[in-house]
C-alpha atoms as one frame of an Amber mdcrd trajectory, in Angstrom:
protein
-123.893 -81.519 -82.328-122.612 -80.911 -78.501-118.753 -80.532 -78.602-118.721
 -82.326 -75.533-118.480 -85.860 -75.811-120.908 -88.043 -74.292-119.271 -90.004
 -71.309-118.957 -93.316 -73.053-120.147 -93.978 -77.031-119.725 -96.476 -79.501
-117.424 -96.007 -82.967-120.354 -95.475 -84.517-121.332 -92.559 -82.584-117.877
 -91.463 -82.099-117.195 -90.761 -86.224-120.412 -89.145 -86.243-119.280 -86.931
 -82.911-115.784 -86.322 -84.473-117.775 -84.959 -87.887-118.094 -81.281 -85.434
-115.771 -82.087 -82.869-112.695 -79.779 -83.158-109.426 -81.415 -82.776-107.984
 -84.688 -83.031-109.835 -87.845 -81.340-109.544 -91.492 -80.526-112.164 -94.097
 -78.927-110.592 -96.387 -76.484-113.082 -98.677 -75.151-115.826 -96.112 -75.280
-113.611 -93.096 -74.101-112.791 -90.040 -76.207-108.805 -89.795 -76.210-107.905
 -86.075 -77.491-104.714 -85.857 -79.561-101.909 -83.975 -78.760-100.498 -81.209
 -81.106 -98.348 -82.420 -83.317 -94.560 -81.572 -83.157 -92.532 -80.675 -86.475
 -90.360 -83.794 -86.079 -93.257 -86.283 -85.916 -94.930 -84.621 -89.195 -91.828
 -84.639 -91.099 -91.334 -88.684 -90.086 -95.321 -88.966 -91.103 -94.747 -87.542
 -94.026 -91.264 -89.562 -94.614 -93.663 -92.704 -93.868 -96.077 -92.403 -96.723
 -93.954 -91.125 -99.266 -92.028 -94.336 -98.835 -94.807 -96.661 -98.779 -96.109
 -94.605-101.949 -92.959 -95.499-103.777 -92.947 -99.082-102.675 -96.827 -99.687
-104.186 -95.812 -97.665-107.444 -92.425 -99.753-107.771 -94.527-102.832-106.814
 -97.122-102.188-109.092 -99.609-103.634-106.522-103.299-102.170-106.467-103.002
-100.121-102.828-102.813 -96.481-101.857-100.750 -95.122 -98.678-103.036 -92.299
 -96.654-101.789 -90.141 -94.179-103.133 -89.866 -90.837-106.548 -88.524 -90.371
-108.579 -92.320 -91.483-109.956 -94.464 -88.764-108.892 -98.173 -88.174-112.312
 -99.979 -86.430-111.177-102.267 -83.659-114.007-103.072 -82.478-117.450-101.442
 -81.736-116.379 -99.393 -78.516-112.245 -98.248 -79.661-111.368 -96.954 -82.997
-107.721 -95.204 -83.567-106.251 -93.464 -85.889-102.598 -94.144 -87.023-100.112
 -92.066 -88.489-100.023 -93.448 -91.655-101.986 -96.457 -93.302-101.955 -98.822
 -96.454-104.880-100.011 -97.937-105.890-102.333-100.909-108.559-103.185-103.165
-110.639-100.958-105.220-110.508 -97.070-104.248-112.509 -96.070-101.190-115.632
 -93.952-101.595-114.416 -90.240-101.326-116.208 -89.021 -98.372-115.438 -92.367
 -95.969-113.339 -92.197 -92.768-112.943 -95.873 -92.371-110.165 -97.733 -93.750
-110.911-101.578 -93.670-107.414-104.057 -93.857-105.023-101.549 -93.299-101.345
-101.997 -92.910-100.964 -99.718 -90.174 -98.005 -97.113 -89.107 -97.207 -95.678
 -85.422 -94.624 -93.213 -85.270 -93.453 -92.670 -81.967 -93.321 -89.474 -79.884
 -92.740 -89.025 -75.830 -96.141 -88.671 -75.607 -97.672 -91.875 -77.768 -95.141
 -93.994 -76.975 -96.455 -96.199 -73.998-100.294 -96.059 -75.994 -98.350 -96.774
 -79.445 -96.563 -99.863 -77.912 -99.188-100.970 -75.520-102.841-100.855 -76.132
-102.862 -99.933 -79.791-100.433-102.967 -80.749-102.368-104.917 -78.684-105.614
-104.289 -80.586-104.143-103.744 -84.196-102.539-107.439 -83.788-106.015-108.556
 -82.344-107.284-107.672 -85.903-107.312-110.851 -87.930-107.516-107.905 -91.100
-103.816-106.504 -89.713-100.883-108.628 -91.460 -98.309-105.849 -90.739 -97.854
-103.043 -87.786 -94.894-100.683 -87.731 -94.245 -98.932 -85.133 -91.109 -96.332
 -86.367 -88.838 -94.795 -83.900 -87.970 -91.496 -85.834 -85.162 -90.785 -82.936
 -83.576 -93.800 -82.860 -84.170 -94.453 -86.689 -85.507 -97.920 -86.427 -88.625
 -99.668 -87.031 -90.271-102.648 -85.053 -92.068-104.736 -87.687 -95.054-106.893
 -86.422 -95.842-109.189 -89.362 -98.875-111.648 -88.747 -97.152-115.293 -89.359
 -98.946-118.513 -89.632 -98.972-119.173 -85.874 -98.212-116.185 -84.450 -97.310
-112.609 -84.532 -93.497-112.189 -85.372 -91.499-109.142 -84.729 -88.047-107.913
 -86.010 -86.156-104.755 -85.111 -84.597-103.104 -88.310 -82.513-100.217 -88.671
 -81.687-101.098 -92.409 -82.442-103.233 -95.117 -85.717-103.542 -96.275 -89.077
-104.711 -94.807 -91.243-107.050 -97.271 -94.988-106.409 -96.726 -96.620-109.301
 -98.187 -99.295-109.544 -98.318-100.449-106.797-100.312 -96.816-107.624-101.759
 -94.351-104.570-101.966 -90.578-103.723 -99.615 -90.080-100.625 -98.681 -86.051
 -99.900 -97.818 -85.690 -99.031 -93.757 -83.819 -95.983 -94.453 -86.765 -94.055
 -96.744 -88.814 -94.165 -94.112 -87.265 -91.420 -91.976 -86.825 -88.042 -93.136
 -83.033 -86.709 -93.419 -81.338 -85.901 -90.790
């Protein structure tokens, strides 16, 4: 397949672009985004990110896995992203998918994501009926902005400690695992 992609495409033909494509990718209403290499202090606070969520499902006991980056989070048929780190539930997904239906999703902020990570990709994740949680982490700072779907509305709380409670799928993960020592 041409490495170049074409100048506006659907998800669908976006995953099947990004199957040759080198590099990192994201669809924003029908554009190809390229990713940015990654930094040492954003892959250390990815990596803090799922092995926290990882122990909160085992302490839980609840029937979810925490990926990495690297899955793909549908919002619609022309923009698909690809967060930092995800949680997903329900039976295991087949081995060779890219998709990741229902995730809780994870943003971890950089200089360069963070007007996209706080602007058009909160925008769409909370636009997902499927999205009951969206956490956006501030690895600098050390705090996380926690958008939990409520009844009526979207509800956000700043935490620097603590612990958040992700229910559903029903596990807490404390504030401070979540960011790699200082």
């Amino acid at each position: 397949m041409d490495p170049q992609p074409k100048p506006r495409m659907t998800v669908d033909e976006f995953l099947v672009w990004c199957e040759t494509a080198p590099g990192r990718h994201e669809l924003v209403r029908g554009e190809v985004v390229a990713m940015a290499p990654e930094r040492v202090r954003h892959a250390e606070a990815k990596l803090a990110v799922v092995d926290a969520l990882r122990h909160g499902l085992r302490a839980a006991g609840v029937p979810c896995r925490a990926m990495p980056d690297g899955m793909t989070v549908r919002i619609d048929s022309h923009t698909a992203f690809e967060p930092d780190a995800l949680v997903y539930c329900g039976p295991r997904l087949d081995p060779d998918a890219v998709e990741v239906p229902a995730p809780v999703v994870v943003e971890v902020l950089s200089p360069g994501t963070r007007r996209t990570d706080t602007g058009i990709k909160l925008a769409a994740y909370v636009r997902l009926p499927s999205v009951a949680h969206d956490l956006v982490m501030d690895a600098q700072e050390r705090l996380v902005l926690h958008h939990r779907r409520g009844a009526e509305a979207i509800e956000t709380r700043i935490a620097r400690e603590g612990r958040l409670h992700l229910d559903p799928p029903g596990f807490a993960v404390a504030v401070e695992d979540l960011f790699p020592e200082p």
